Coordinates of C-alpha atoms and ligand atoms in Angstrom, one line a residue:
M1 CA 96.8 152.4 94.5
T2 CA 98.9 154.9 92.5
Q3 CA 102.3 156.5 94.0
P4 CA 103.3 158.7 91.1
G5 CA 107.5 159.8 91.7
L6 CA 108.1 157.2 93.5
P7 CA 110.5 154.7 91.9
V8 CA 108.4 151.9 92.3
I9 CA 104.9 152.0 92.2
V10 CA 101.9 148.9 93.3
R11 CA 98.4 148.9 92.6
S12 CA 96.0 146.5 93.3
D13 CA 92.9 145.6 91.9
K14 CA 90.5 142.4 91.3
G15 CA 93.0 140.1 92.6
M16 CA 95.9 141.3 91.1
M17 CA 98.8 143.2 92.6
Q18 CA 101.5 145.2 89.8
I19 CA 105.2 145.6 91.8
I20 CA 105.8 148.5 89.1
M21 CA 109.4 149.9 88.2
N22 CA 108.9 153.3 87.6
R23 CA 113.0 155.1 86.9
P24 CA 112.4 155.4 83.4
E25 CA 114.8 158.1 82.9
K26 CA 117.4 155.5 83.5
K27 CA 115.9 152.6 82.6
N28 CA 114.3 151.3 85.1
A29 CA 117.5 150.3 87.1
L30 CA 117.5 148.9 90.7
T31 CA 118.2 151.3 93.7
R32 CA 118.5 149.4 97.4
E33 CA 115.4 151.2 97.7
M34 CA 114.2 149.8 94.7
Y35 CA 115.0 146.0 96.0
A36 CA 113.7 147.2 99.6
L37 CA 110.2 148.5 98.6
M38 CA 109.6 145.4 96.0
A39 CA 110.5 143.0 99.1
E40 CA 107.9 145.6 101.2
A41 CA 105.1 145.4 98.3
L42 CA 105.6 141.3 97.7
E43 CA 105.4 140.5 101.7
E44 CA 102.8 142.8 101.8
A45 CA 101.1 140.4 98.2
A46 CA 101.3 137.6 100.1
S47 CA 99.8 138.3 103.9
N48 CA 97.1 139.6 102.0
E49 CA 94.4 137.9 101.4
T50 CA 92.7 139.8 98.6
I51 CA 95.4 139.3 96.1
R52 CA 96.1 136.1 94.5
L53 CA 99.1 137.6 92.2
V54 CA 101.2 139.7 91.8
S55 CA 102.8 140.6 88.1
F56 CA 106.3 142.9 87.8
K57 CA 106.1 145.7 85.0
G58 CA 108.3 148.7 84.1
M59 CA 107.2 151.8 83.8
G60 CA 108.5 154.3 80.5
G61 CA 108.5 151.0 78.0
T62 CA 111.4 149.3 79.5
F63 CA 111.3 146.4 81.8
T64 CA 114.7 146.9 83.6
S65 CA 117.8 147.2 82.5
G66 CA 118.9 145.9 86.1
N67 CA 121.3 146.2 89.1
D68 CA 122.7 149.9 88.9
L69 CA 125.6 150.1 87.9
M70 CA 126.7 153.3 90.6
D71 CA 125.1 151.2 93.2
F72 CA 128.2 148.7 92.0
L73 CA 130.8 150.8 91.9
N74 CA 129.4 152.7 94.8
Q75 CA 128.4 150.2 97.6
S76 CA 129.4 147.1 98.1
I77 CA 127.0 144.1 98.3
T78 CA 126.8 141.6 100.9
A79 CA 124.3 138.2 101.4
E80 CA 122.2 141.2 103.6
S81 CA 121.7 143.6 100.6
P82 CA 118.0 144.8 99.7
V83 CA 118.8 142.5 96.3
F84 CA 119.2 139.1 98.6
R85 CA 116.1 140.6 100.5
F86 CA 114.4 140.8 97.8
I87 CA 115.3 137.6 95.5
E88 CA 114.7 135.5 98.9
T89 CA 110.7 136.0 98.6
L90 CA 110.9 135.3 95.1
V91 CA 111.9 131.8 96.7
S92 CA 109.6 132.0 99.4
F93 CA 106.9 133.3 98.0
P94 CA 103.9 132.1 97.9
K95 CA 101.3 133.0 95.0
I96 CA 101.6 132.9 91.2
L97 CA 104.0 135.5 90.5
C98 CA 104.3 136.8 86.8
A99 CA 105.9 138.9 84.7
Q100 CA 104.9 142.0 82.0
V101 CA 107.9 142.6 79.6
T102 CA 108.3 145.2 77.3
G103 CA 111.9 146.2 76.1
A104 CA 115.0 145.2 77.8
A105 CA 115.4 143.0 80.5
V106 CA 118.8 142.9 81.5
G107 CA 120.3 141.3 84.1
I108 CA 118.5 141.0 87.4
G109 CA 115.5 141.7 84.5
T110 CA 115.9 138.3 83.5
T111 CA 116.4 136.5 86.4
M112 CA 113.7 137.1 87.6
L113 CA 112.1 135.8 85.3
L114 CA 112.8 132.0 86.8
H115 CA 111.2 133.0 89.8
C116 CA 108.0 134.2 87.9
D117 CA 105.1 131.3 86.7
L118 CA 103.7 133.3 83.7
V119 CA 106.2 135.8 82.3
Y120 CA 104.5 137.9 79.3
A121 CA 106.3 139.8 76.7
S122 CA 105.3 142.2 74.1
E123 CA 107.4 141.5 70.3
K124 CA 110.5 144.6 70.3
A125 CA 111.8 143.0 74.5
F126 CA 114.6 141.5 75.1
F127 CA 117.2 139.9 77.0
Q128 CA 120.2 139.6 78.4
L129 CA 122.6 138.2 80.5
P130 CA 126.0 139.8 80.5
F131 CA 127.1 139.6 84.0
T132 CA 130.3 138.3 82.8
K133 CA 131.1 141.6 80.6
L134 CA 130.4 143.1 83.9
G135 CA 133.8 141.1 85.6
L136 CA 130.3 139.4 87.8
C137 CA 128.4 136.2 87.9
P138 CA 125.8 134.2 87.6
E139 CA 122.4 135.7 90.6
A140 CA 119.6 135.3 92.1
A141 CA 119.5 131.2 91.6
S142 CA 120.4 131.6 87.7
S143 CA 123.0 128.5 87.9
L144 CA 120.2 126.5 88.8
L145 CA 117.6 127.5 87.3
L146 CA 118.3 129.1 84.1
P147 CA 119.3 125.2 82.2
K148 CA 117.4 123.6 83.9
V149 CA 114.5 126.2 81.9
V150 CA 116.5 126.5 78.5
G151 CA 119.1 124.0 79.0
L152 CA 122.2 123.6 80.2
T153 CA 123.6 125.0 76.1
R154 CA 121.4 127.9 75.9
A155 CA 122.6 129.0 79.4
A156 CA 126.4 129.1 78.9
T157 CA 125.6 131.0 75.6
L158 CA 123.2 134.0 77.2
L159 CA 125.3 133.8 80.9
I160 CA 129.4 132.9 78.8
S161 CA 128.7 135.6 75.7
G162 CA 126.9 137.9 77.4
D163 CA 124.8 138.3 74.2
A164 CA 120.8 139.7 74.3
I165 CA 117.6 137.1 73.0
D166 CA 114.9 138.8 71.2
A167 CA 111.2 138.0 72.5
R168 CA 110.5 135.1 69.8
T169 CA 113.6 133.6 70.7
A170 CA 113.1 133.3 74.5
E171 CA 109.4 132.2 73.2
D172 CA 111.5 129.0 71.4
W173 CA 114.2 128.3 74.4
G174 CA 111.4 128.2 76.7
L175 CA 112.6 131.2 78.7
I176 CA 108.7 133.3 78.8
S177 CA 105.0 132.4 78.4
A178 CA 104.7 134.5 75.6
V179 CA 105.0 137.4 73.1
F180 CA 102.2 139.7 72.1
S181 CA 102.6 142.8 69.0
E182 CA 103.9 146.0 70.4
E183 CA 99.9 146.8 69.7
S184 CA 97.7 144.4 71.8
F185 CA 100.5 144.0 74.8
D186 CA 98.8 145.6 77.5
A187 CA 95.6 144.9 77.1
E188 CA 96.4 141.6 76.0
S189 CA 98.9 140.5 79.3
E190 CA 96.8 142.1 81.9
K191 CA 93.5 139.7 80.5
R192 CA 95.5 137.3 80.7
L193 CA 96.3 137.4 84.3
L194 CA 93.1 138.6 85.2
K195 CA 91.9 135.5 84.1
V196 CA 94.3 134.5 86.4
A197 CA 93.7 136.8 89.6
A198 CA 90.0 134.9 89.0
M199 CA 90.5 131.2 89.2
P200 CA 90.6 129.4 93.0
P201 CA 93.6 130.5 94.6
D202 CA 93.5 127.1 96.7
A203 CA 94.2 125.2 93.7
L204 CA 97.1 127.9 92.5
R205 CA 98.2 128.5 95.6
R206 CA 99.3 124.5 95.7
T207 CA 100.2 124.3 92.4
R208 CA 102.5 126.8 93.0
A209 CA 104.1 124.9 95.4
L210 CA 104.0 121.8 94.1
L211 CA 106.2 123.7 91.0
R212 CA 108.5 125.5 92.7
K213 CA 109.0 124.0 96.5
P214 CA 110.7 121.0 95.8
L215 CA 113.6 123.3 94.4
E216 CA 113.5 125.5 97.1
K217 CA 115.9 124.2 99.0
E218 CA 118.6 124.0 95.6
M219 CA 118.2 127.3 95.4
R220 CA 119.3 128.7 98.3
D221 CA 122.6 126.2 97.9
A222 CA 122.7 128.8 95.2
L223 CA 121.9 131.7 96.0
L224 CA 125.3 130.5 99.3
R225 CA 127.4 129.8 96.1
E226 CA 126.7 132.9 93.4
V227 CA 127.2 135.7 96.9
Q228 CA 130.6 134.2 97.1
H229 CA 131.6 134.6 93.7
F230 CA 129.2 137.5 93.3
E231 CA 131.1 139.2 96.1
E232 CA 134.4 138.7 95.0
L233 CA 134.3 139.1 91.6
L234 CA 132.4 142.9 92.1
K235 CA 135.3 144.2 94.6
G236 CA 137.7 142.8 91.8
P237 CA 140.0 144.4 88.9
E238 CA 138.2 142.3 86.3
A239 CA 134.7 144.7 87.9
A240 CA 136.6 147.4 88.7
E241 CA 137.4 147.8 85.1
A242 CA 134.2 146.8 83.3
L243 CA 132.2 150.1 85.8
Q244 CA 134.8 152.6 85.2
A245 CA 134.4 151.8 81.5
F246 CA 130.7 152.6 81.7
V247 CA 130.9 155.5 84.4
E248 CA 133.8 156.4 80.6
K249 CA 131.0 155.2 78.0
R250 CA 134.3 153.7 76.8
P251 CA 134.5 149.8 75.8
P252 CA 135.9 148.8 78.3
D253 CA 139.6 146.1 77.7
F254 CA 140.4 143.2 79.7
S255 CA 143.2 142.3 77.6
D256 CA 146.4 143.0 81.0
F257 CA 144.5 140.5 83.0
I258 CA 145.2 136.4 83.1
W259 CA 143.6 133.3 83.3
P260 CA 143.4 133.6 87.3
P261 CA 144.3 130.1 90.2
D262 CA 141.8 128.4 90.5
H263 CA 141.0 128.7 94.3
S264 CA 137.2 127.7 94.6
Ligands
LIG1 N1 122.8 151.1 86.0 C1 122.7 152.7 86.2 N2 122.6 153.6 84.7 C2 121.7 152.9 84.2 C3 122.7 151.9 84.0 C4 121.8 150.6 84.4 N3 122.0 149.2 85.2 N4 121.3 151.0 83.0 C5 120.9 152.4 82.0 N5 121.8 153.1 83.1 C6 120.9 155.1 82.9 C7 122.3 155.0 81.9 O1 124.2 155.5 81.8 C8 122.2 156.3 80.7 O2 121.8 158.0 81.8 P1 122.1 159.1 81.4 O3 120.8 159.1 80.8 O4 122.4 159.9 82.4 O5 124.1 158.9 80.3 C9 120.2 156.1 81.1 O6 120.3 154.9 82.2 C10 119.5 155.3 79.9 O7 120.4 154.9 79.7 P2 120.5 154.3 77.6 O8 121.8 153.8 77.8 O9 121.1 155.7 77.3 O10 119.5 153.8 77.0 P3 119.8 152.6 75.7 O11 118.5 152.7 76.1 O12 120.8 152.5 74.9 O13 120.2 150.4 76.3 C11 119.7 149.9 78.0 C12 119.1 150.9 77.0 C13 119.2 149.1 79.3 C14 120.4 148.8 76.8 C15 121.7 149.9 79.0 O14 121.5 151.3 79.4 C16 122.6 148.8 78.9 O15 123.1 148.4 78.0 N6 122.7 149.2 80.4 C17 123.3 148.5 81.2 C18 122.8 147.1 81.3 C19 123.6 146.4 82.3 O16 124.1 146.0 81.9 N7 122.9 146.3 83.7 C20 123.6 145.2 85.1 C21 123.5 143.7 84.9 S1 123.6 143.2 86.0

């Protein structure tokens, strides 16, 4: 099924649902509406017995530039925000979850991959967690999952420097499953995903559950910790400066901020 014009397009074929972020003019930056649509699509996939596998993609050569920064500026984030409904559906999703990443995978564009079973990227894809640069902190249980996936040192490198890594590095670090050339990416990644979608569903279901279920409580605890810090930081002066700088297309200036007392 194709719905051109919608910010999220959902297509289902041969047991695979593709959830396609479709806001290429803003590098597929995710709005509240898009999180709600993606959560709905995941819920539909979970309850539709013909679907075995879901894959996220981005339109226009970008996976996603992460949360819409204007939304951060204009709307507060709380545990009730659509982004958390989306993250919750990722955590509890019972089917095989995958991603086909081209171009930028920024912020939640990378943290959502930690909830996926198979992640394929094209050679020019890159992965970035710029939370600290934005005066923010990790989300989507990445403070728990990223060190488990890539190790503490690499997780700290990504989360503290906020610098991007390329697809080959992400593959070496175990963040993604495989890298394909730009030319062969669509066909190759789709072929592999369809192969999995044709596999025995009960075996697939139990395998994802065996890998993920033991982590569920830890993930929920991490989400609660993260959302509290995230909400506080988003309302604070550091994020205000970072977001204002983004709007004004200038580098942020954090030189006047002092190291804060620890209230945790
Ligand atoms: N939120 C809102 N708008 C965004 C956005 C975001 N996360 N990412 C990109 N855009 C907008 C840009 O402001 C620009 O809008 P304009 O044409 O009206 O000026 C448009 O999308 C194209 O972005 P641009 O920066 O020109 O594309 P690029 O190819 O040079 O760079 C990125 C792509 C993704 C590397 C870059 O846009 C970027 O770093 N974006 C911010 C990512 C971010 O911090 N996300 C939040 C994570 S928590």
